[in-house]
mmCIF file of C-alpha atoms and ligand atoms in Angstrom:
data_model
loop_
_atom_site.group_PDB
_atom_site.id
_atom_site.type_symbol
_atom_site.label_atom_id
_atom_site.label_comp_id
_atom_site.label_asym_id
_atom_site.label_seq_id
_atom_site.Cartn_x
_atom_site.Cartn_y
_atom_site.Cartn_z
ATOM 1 C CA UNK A 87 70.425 -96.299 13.867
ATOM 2 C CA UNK A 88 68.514 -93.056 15.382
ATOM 3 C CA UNK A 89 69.915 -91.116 13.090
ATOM 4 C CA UNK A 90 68.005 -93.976 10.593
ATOM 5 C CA UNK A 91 64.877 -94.190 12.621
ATOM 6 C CA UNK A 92 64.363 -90.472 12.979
ATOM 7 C CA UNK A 93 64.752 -90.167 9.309
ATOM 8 C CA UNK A 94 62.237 -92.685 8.688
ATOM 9 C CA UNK A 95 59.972 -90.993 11.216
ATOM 10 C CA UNK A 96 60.233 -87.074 9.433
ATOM 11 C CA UNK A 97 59.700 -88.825 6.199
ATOM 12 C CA UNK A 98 56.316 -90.785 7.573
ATOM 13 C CA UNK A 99 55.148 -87.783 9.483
ATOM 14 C CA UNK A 100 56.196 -85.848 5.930
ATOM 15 C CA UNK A 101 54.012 -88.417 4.029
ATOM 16 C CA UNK A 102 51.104 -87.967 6.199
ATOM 17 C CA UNK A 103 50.852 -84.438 5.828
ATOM 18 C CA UNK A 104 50.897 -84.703 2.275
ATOM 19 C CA UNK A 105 48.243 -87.243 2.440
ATOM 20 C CA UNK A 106 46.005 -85.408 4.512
ATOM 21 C CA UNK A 107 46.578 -82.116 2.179
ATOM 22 C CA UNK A 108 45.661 -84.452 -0.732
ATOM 23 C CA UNK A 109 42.374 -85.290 0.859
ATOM 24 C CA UNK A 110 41.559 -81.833 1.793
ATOM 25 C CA UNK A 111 42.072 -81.419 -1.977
ATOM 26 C CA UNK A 112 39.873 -84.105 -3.370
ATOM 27 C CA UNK A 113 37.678 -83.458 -0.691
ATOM 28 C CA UNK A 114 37.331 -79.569 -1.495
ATOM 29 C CA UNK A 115 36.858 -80.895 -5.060
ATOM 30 C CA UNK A 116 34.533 -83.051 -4.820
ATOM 31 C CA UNK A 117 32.437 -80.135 -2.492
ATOM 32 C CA UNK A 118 32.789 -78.295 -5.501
ATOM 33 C CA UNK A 119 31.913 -81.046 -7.811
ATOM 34 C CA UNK A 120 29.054 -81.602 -5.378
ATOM 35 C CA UNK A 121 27.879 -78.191 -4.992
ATOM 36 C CA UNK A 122 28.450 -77.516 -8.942
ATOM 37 C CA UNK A 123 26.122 -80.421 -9.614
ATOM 38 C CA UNK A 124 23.538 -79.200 -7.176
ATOM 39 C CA UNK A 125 23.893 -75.723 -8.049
ATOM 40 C CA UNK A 126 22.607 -77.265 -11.641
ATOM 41 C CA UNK A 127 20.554 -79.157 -9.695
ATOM 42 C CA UNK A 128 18.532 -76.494 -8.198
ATOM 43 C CA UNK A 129 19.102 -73.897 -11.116
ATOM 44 C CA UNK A 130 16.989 -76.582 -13.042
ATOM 45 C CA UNK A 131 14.560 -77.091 -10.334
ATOM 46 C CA UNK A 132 14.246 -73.453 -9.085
ATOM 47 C CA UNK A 133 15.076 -71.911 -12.204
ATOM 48 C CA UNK A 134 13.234 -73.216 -15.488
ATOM 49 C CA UNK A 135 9.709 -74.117 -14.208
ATOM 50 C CA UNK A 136 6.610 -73.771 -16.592
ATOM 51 C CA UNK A 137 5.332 -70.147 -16.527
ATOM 52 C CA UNK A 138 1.363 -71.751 -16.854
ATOM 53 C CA UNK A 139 -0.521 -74.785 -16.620
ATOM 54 C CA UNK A 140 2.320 -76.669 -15.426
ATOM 55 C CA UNK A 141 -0.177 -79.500 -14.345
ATOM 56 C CA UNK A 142 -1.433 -79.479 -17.745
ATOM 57 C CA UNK A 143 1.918 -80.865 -19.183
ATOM 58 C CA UNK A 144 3.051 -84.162 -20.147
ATOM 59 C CA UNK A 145 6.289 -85.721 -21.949
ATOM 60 C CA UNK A 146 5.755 -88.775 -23.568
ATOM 61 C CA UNK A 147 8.530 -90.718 -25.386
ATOM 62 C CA UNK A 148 10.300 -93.774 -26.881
ATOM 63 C CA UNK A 149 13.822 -94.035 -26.144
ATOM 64 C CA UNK A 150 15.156 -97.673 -27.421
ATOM 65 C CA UNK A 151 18.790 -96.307 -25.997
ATOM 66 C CA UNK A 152 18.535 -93.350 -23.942
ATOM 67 C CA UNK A 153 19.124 -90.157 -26.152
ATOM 68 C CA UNK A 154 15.643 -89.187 -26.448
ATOM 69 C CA UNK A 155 14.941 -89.896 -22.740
ATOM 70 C CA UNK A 156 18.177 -87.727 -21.426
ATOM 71 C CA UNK A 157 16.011 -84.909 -23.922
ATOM 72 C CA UNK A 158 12.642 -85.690 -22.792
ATOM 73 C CA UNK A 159 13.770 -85.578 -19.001
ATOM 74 C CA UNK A 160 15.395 -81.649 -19.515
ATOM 75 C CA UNK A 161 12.087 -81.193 -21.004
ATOM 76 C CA UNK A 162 10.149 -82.206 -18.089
ATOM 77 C CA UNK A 163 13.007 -80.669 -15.668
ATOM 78 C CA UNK A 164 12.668 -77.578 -17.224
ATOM 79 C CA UNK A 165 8.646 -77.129 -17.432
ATOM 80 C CA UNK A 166 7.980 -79.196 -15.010
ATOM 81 C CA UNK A 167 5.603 -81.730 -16.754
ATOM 82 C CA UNK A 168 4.884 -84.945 -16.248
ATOM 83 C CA UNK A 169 6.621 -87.379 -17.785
ATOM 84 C CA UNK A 170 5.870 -90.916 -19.258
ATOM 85 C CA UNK A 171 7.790 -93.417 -21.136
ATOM 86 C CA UNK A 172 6.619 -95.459 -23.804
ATOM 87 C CA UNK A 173 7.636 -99.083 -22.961
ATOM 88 C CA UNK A 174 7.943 -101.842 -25.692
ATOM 89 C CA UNK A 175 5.967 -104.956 -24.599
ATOM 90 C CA UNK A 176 9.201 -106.880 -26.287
ATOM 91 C CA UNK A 177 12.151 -104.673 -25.640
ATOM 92 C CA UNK A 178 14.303 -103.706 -28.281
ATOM 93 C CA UNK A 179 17.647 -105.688 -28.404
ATOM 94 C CA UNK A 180 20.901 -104.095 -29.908
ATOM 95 C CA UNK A 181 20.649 -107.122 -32.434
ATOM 96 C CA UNK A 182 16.702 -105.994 -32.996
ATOM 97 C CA UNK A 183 18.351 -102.188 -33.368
ATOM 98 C CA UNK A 184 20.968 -103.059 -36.183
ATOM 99 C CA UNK A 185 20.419 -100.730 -39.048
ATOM 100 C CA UNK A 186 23.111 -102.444 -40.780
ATOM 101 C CA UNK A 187 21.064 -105.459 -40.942
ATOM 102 C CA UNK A 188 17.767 -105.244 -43.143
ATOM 103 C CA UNK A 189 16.325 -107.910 -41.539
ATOM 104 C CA UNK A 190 16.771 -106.477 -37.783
ATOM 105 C CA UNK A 191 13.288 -106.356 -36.542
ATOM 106 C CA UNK A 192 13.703 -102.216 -36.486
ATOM 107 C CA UNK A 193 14.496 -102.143 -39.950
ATOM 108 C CA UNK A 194 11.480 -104.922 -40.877
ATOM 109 C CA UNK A 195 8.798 -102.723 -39.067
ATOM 110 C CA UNK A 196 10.240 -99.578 -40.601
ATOM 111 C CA UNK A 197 9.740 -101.395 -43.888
ATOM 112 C CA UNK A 198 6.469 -102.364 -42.956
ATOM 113 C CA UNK A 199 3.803 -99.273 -42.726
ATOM 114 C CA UNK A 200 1.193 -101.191 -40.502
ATOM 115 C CA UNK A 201 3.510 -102.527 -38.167
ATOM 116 C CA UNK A 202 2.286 -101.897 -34.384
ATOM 117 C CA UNK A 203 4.300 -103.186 -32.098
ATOM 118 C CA UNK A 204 2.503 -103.487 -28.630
ATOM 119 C CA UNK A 205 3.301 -101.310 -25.692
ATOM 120 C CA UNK A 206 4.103 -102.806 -22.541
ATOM 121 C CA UNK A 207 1.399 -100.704 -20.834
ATOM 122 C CA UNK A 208 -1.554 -98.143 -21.998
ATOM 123 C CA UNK A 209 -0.597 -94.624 -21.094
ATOM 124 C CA UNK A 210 -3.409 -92.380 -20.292
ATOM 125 C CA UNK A 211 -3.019 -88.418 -21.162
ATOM 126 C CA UNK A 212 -6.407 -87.146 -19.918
ATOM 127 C CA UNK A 213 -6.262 -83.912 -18.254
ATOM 128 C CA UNK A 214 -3.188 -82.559 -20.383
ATOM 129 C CA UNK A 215 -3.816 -79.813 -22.879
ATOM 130 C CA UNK A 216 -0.141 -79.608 -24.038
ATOM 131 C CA UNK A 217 1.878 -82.997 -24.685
ATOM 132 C CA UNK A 218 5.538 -82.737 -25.787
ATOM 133 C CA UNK A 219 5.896 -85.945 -27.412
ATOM 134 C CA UNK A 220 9.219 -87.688 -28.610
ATOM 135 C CA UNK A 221 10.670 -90.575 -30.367
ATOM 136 C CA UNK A 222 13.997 -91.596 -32.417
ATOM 137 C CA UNK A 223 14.326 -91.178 -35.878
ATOM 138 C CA UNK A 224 14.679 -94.744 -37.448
ATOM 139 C CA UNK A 225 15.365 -94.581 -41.096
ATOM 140 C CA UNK A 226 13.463 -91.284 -41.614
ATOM 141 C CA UNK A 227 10.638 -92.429 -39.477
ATOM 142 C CA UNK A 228 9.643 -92.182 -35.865
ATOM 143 C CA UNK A 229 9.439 -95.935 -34.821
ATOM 144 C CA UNK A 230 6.190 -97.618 -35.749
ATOM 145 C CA UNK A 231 5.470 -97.438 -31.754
ATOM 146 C CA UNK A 232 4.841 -94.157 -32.047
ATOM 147 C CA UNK A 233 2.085 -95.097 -34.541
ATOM 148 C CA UNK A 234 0.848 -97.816 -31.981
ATOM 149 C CA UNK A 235 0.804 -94.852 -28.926
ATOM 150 C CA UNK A 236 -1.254 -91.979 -31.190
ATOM 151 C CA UNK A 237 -3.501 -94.581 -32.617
ATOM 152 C CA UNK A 238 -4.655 -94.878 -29.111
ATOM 153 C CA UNK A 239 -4.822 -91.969 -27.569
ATOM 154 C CA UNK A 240 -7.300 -88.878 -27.699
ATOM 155 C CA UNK A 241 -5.647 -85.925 -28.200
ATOM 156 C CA UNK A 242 -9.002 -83.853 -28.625
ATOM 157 C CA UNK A 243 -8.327 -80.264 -27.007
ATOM 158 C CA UNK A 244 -4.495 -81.360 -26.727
ATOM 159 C CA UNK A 245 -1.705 -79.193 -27.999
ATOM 160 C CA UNK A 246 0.833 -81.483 -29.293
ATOM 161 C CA UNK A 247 5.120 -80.705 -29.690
ATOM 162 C CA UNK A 248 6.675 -83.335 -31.055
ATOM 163 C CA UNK A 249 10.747 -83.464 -30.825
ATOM 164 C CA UNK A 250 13.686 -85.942 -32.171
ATOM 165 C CA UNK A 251 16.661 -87.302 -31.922
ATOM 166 C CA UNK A 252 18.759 -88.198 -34.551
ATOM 167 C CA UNK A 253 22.442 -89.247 -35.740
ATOM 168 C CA UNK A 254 22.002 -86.447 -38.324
ATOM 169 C CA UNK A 255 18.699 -86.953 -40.043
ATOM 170 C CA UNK A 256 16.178 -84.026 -39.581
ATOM 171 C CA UNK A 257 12.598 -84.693 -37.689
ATOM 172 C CA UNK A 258 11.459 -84.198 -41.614
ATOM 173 C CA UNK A 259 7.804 -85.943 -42.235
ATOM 174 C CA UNK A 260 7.921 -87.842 -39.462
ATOM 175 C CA UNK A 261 6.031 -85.517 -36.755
ATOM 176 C CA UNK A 262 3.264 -84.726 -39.799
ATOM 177 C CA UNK A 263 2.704 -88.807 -40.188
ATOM 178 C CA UNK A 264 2.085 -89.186 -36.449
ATOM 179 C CA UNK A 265 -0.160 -86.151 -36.962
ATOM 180 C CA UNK A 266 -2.125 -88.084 -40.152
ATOM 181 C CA UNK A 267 -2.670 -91.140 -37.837
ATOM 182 C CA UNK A 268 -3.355 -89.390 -34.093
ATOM 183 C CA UNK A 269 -6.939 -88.986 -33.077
ATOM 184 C CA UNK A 270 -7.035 -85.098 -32.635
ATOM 185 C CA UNK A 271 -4.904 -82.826 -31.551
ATOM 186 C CA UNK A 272 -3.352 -79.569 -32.988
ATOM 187 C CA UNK A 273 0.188 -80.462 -33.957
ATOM 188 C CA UNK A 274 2.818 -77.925 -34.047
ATOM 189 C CA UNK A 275 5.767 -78.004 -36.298
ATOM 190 C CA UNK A 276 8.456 -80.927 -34.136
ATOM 191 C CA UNK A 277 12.283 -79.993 -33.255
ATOM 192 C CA UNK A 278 15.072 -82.809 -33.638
ATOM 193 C CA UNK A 279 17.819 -82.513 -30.622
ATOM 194 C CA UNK A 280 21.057 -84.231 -31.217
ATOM 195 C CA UNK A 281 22.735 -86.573 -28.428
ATOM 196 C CA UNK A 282 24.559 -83.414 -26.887
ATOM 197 C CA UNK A 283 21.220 -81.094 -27.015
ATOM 198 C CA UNK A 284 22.197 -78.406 -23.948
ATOM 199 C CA UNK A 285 19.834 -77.463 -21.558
ATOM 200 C CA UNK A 286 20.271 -74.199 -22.797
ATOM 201 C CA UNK A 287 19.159 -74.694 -26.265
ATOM 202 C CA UNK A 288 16.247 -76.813 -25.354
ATOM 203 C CA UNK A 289 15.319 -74.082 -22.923
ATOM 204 C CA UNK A 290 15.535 -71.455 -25.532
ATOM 205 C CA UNK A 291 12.977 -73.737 -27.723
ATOM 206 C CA UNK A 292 10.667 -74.577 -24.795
ATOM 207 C CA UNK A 293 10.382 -70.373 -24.765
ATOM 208 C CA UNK A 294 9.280 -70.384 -28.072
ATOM 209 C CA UNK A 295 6.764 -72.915 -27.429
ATOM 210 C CA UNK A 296 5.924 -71.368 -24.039
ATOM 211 C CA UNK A 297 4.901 -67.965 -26.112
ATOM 212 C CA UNK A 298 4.084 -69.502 -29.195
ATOM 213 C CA UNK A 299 1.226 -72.412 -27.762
ATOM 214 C CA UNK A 300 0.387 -71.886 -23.969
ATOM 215 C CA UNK A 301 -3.084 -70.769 -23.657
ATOM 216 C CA UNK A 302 -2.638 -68.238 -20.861
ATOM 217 C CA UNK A 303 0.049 -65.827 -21.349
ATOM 218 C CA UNK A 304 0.974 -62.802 -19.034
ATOM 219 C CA UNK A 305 0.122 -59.528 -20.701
ATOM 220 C CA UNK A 306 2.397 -56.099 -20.193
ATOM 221 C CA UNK A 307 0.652 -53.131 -21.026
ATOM 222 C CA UNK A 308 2.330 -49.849 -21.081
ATOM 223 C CA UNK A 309 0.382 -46.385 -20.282
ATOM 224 C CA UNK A 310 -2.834 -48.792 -21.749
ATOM 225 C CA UNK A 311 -1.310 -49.873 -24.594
ATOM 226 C CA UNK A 312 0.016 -53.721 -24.765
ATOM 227 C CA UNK A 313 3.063 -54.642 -25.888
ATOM 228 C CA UNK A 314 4.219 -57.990 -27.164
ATOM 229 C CA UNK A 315 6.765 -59.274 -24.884
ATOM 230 C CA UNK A 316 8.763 -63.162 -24.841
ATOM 231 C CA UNK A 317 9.139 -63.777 -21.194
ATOM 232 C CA UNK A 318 11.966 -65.949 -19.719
ATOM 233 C CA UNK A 319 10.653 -69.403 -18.437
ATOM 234 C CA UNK A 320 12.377 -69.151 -14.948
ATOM 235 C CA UNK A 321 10.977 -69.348 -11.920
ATOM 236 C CA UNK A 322 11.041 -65.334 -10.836
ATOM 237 C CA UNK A 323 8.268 -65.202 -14.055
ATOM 238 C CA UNK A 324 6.467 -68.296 -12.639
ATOM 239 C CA UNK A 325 6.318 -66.015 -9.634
ATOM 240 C CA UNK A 326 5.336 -63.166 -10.987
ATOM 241 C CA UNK A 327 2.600 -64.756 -12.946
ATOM 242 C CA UNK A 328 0.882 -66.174 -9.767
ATOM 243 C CA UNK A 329 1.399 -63.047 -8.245
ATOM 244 C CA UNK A 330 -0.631 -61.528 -11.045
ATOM 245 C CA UNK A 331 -3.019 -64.299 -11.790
ATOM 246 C CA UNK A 332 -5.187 -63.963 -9.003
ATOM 247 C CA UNK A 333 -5.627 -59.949 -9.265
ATOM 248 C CA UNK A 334 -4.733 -57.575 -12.199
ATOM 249 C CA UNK A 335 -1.266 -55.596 -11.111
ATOM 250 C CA UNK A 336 -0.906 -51.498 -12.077
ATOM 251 C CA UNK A 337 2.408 -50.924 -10.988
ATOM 252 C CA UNK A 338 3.528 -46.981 -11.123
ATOM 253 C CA UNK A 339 7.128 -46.894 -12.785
ATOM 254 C CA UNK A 340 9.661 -43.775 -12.737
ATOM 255 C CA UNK A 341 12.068 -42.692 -15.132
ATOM 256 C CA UNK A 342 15.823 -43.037 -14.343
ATOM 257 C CA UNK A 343 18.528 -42.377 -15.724
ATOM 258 C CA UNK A 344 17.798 -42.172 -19.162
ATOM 259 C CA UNK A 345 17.455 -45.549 -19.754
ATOM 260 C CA UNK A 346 14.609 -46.987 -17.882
ATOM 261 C CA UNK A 347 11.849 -47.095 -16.022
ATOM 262 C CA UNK A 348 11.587 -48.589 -12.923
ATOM 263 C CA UNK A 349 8.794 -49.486 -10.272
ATOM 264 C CA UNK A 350 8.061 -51.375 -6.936
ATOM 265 C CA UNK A 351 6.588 -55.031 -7.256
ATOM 266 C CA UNK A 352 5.513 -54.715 -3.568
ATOM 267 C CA UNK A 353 6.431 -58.371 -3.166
ATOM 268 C CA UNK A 354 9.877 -60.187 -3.265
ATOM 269 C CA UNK A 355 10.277 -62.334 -5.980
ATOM 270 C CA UNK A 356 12.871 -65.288 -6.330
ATOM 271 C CA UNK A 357 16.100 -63.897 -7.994
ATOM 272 C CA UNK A 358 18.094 -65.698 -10.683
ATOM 273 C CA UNK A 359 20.631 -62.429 -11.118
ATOM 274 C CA UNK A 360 23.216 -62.333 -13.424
ATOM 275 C CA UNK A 361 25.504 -59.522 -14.549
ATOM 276 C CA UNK A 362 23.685 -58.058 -17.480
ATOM 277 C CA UNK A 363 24.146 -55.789 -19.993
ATOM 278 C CA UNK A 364 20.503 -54.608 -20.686
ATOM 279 C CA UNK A 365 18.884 -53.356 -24.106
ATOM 280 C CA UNK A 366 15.858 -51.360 -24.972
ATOM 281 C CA UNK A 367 13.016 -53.490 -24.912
ATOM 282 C CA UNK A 368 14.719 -55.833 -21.881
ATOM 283 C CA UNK A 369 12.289 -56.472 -18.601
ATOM 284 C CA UNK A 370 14.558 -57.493 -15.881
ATOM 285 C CA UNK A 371 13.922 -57.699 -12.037
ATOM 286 C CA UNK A 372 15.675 -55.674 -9.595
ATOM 287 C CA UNK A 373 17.133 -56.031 -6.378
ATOM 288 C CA UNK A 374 14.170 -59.328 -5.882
ATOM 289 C CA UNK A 375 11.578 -56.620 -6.192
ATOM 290 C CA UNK A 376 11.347 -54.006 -8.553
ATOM 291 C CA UNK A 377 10.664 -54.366 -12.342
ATOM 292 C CA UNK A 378 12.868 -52.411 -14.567
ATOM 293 C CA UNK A 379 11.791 -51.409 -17.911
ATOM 294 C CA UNK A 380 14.963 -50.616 -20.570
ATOM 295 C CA UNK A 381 14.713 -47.824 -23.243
ATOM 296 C CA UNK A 382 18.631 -47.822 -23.572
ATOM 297 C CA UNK A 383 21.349 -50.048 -21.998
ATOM 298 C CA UNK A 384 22.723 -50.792 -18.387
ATOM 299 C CA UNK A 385 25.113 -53.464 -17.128
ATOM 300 C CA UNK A 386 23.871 -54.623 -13.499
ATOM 301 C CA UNK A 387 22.932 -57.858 -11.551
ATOM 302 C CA UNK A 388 19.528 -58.394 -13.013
ATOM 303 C CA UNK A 389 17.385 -61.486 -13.386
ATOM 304 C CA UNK A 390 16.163 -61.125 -16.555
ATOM 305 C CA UNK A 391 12.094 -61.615 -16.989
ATOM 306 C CA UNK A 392 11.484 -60.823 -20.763
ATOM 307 C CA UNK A 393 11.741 -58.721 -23.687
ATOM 308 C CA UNK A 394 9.355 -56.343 -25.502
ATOM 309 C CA UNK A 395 9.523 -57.121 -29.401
ATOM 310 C CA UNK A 396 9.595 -53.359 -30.029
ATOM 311 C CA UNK A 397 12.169 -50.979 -31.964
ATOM 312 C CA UNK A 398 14.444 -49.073 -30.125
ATOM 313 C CA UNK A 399 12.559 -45.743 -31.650
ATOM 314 C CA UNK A 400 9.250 -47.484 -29.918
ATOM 315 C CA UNK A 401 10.543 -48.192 -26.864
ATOM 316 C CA UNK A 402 12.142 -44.464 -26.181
ATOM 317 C CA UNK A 403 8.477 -43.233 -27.527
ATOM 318 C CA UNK A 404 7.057 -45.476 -25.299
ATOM 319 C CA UNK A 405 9.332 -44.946 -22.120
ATOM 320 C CA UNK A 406 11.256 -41.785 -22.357
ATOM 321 C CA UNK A 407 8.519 -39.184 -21.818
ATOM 322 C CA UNK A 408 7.839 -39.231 -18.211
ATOM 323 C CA UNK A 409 6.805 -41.553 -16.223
ATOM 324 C CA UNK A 410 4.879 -44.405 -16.937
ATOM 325 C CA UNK A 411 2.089 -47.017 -15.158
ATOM 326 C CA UNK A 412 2.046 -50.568 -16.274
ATOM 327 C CA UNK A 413 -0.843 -53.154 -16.048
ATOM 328 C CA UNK A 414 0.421 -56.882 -15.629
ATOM 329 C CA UNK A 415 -2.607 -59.433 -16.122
ATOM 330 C CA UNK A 416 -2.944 -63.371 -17.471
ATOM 331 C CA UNK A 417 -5.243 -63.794 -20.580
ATOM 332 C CA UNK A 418 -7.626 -65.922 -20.117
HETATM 333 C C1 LIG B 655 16.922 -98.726 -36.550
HETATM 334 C C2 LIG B 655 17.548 -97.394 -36.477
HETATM 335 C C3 LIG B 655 17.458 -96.532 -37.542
HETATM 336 C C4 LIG B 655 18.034 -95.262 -37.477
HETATM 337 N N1 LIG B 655 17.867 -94.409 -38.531
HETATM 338 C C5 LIG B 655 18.382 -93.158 -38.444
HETATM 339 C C6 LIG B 655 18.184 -92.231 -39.509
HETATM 340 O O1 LIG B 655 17.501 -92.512 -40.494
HETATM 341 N N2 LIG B 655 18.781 -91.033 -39.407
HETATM 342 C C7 LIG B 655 19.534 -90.668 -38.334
HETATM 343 O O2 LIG B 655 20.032 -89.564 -38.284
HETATM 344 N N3 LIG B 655 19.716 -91.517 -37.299
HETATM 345 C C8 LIG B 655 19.142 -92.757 -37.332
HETATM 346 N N4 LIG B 655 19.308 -93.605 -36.275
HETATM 347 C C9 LIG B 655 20.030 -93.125 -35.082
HETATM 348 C C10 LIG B 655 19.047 -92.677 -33.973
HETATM 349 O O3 LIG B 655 18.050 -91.832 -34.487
HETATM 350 C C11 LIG B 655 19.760 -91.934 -32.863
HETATM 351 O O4 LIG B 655 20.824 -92.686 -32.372
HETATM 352 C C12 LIG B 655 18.787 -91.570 -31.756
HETATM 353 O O5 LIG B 655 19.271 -90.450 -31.047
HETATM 354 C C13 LIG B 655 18.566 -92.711 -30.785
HETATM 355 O O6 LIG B 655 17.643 -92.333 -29.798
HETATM 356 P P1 LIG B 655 17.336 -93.198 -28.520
HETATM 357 O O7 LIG B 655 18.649 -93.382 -27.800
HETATM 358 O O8 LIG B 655 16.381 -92.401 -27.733
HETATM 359 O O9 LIG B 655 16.772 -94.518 -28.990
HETATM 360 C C14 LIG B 655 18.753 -94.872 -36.325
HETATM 361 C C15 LIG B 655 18.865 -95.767 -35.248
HETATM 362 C C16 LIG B 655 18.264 -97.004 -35.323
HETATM 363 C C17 LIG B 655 18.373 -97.935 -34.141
#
């Protein structure tokens, strides 16, 4: 009966222990869960904010079931814009949604070119100059809401990026109809996203837009001459453009080793490093505060801050005969 008893109590004690190293388990998991998610969390946050004029920018969108909207918020994560959401006065149904069914109400206002179904509320975009604005393809089309929202707004003075989601369809005509019926506004060729759109790729095309349509832009010249550079939109170039935004920067670089030029910020700047394996034309940050300049290749822990859209043969003219001063300024 001991001999029972003490079994019984080695096997409970047993049991416990593996409990409690089961918990410690889950527990360190879900730390790591945890501190993955807010890693992403704050890699969003601290990482991908708007270079310039982040008050100026607003997301606007339709989402009848939540693609567009998980899109349009990595859009607003990532440049920090506002963001608005374009509520049907009637809310769409999965019934009202059925493609399959031509006489769902999506597919009878898709049919119908003057359909304008009401919003639920006005939404004022005074005071933006860039609007990234997006919608659901429905047969082709953006939804005739979309026609209802840009038939009453001003977009006078407003650059507008439209963007998509799809099943498969392309934005096609459907960003250059909106265009036909807005009031205003210069319209820039739209991008369609599909459900699983990374942050990474919609990153990649908020650069592009970054370079291709923000008004200011931070200019790099080299020994007097500027160079056309794509910056990163990350927060150590947010940085650096306030830094530079206020007051012209000459910065005097030095060559090293054969690759690169290198100079003192004289201010620390918020580091995103990452091993790297540099090219000619790469800007990166060093060490929090010191720009680096690549006319050949390195592999360090940089933050990378742009890239010079020069030849290799350029950049060595450009960087390999002594040392070099650099001018950092925003256009106006
Ligand atoms: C009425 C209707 C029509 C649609 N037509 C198309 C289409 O022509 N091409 C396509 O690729 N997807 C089409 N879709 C799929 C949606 O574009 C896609 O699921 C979209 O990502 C949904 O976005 P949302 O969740 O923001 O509403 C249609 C969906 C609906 C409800």
């Amino acid at each position: 009966m001991r001999k029972t008893l003490s079994i019984i109590i080695v096997f409970c004690l047993f049991t416990m222990v593996l409990v409690s190293c089961r918990k410690t388990n889950t527990n360190n998991n879900t730390n790591n869960t945890s501190s993955l998610v807010s890693e992403n969390n704050t890699k969003l946050e601290e990482t991908d904010k708007p270079i310039y004029n982040k008050n100026d920018i607003l997301v606007v969108f339709f989402s009848a079931t939540g693609t567009t909207k998980g899109v349009a918020q990595k859009i607003a994560d990532i440049t920090g814009a506002d963001l608005k959401e374009i509520v049907p006065e009637i809310a769409y149904t999965s019934a009202d949604l059925n493609y399959g069914n031509s006489e769902s109400r999506a597919t009878k206002e898709q049919n119908t070119q003057s359909a304008r179904p009401k919003m639920k509320e006005n939404i004022s975009i005074e005071g933006y100059k860039t609007i990234y604005l997006g919608y659901p393809i429905w047969w082709g089309q953006a939804p005739r809401i979309m026609s209802t929202f840009v038939e009453n707004s001003d977009f006078t003075g407003v650059t507008v990026i439209p963007f998509c989601t799809s099943g498969s369809s392309d934005i096609g005509q459907s960003d250059d109809k909106l265009a036909e019926q807005a009031n205003g506004g210069e319209w820039v060729q739209g991008k369609r996203f599909s459900s699983n759109a990374s942050v990474e790729q919609i990153q990649e095309w908020i650069n592009e837009m970054n370079n291709q349509y923000t008004k200011k832009q931070m200019i790099l010249k080299i020994n007097n001459t500027e160079v056309p550079v794509t910056w990163e939109s990350n927060n150590s170039v947010n940085a650096l453009a306030e830094l530079v935004s206020s007051k012209e920067m000459v910065i005097n670089m030095s060559m090293y080793g054969g690759f690169e030029q290198v100079g003192s910020l004289g201010a620390d700047l918020p580091r995103n490093d990452k091993q790297t394996t540099t090219n000619y034309g790469d800007i990166v940050l060093y060490s929090g505060n010191q720009i680096v300049i690549f006319y050949g290749s390195n592999s360090w822990s940089y933050t990378r801050l742009g890239h010079i859209n020069l030849s290799e043969q350029e950049m060595t003219d450009l960087l390999s005969n002594g040392n070099v001063s650099i001018n950092l300024k925003i256009s106006q």
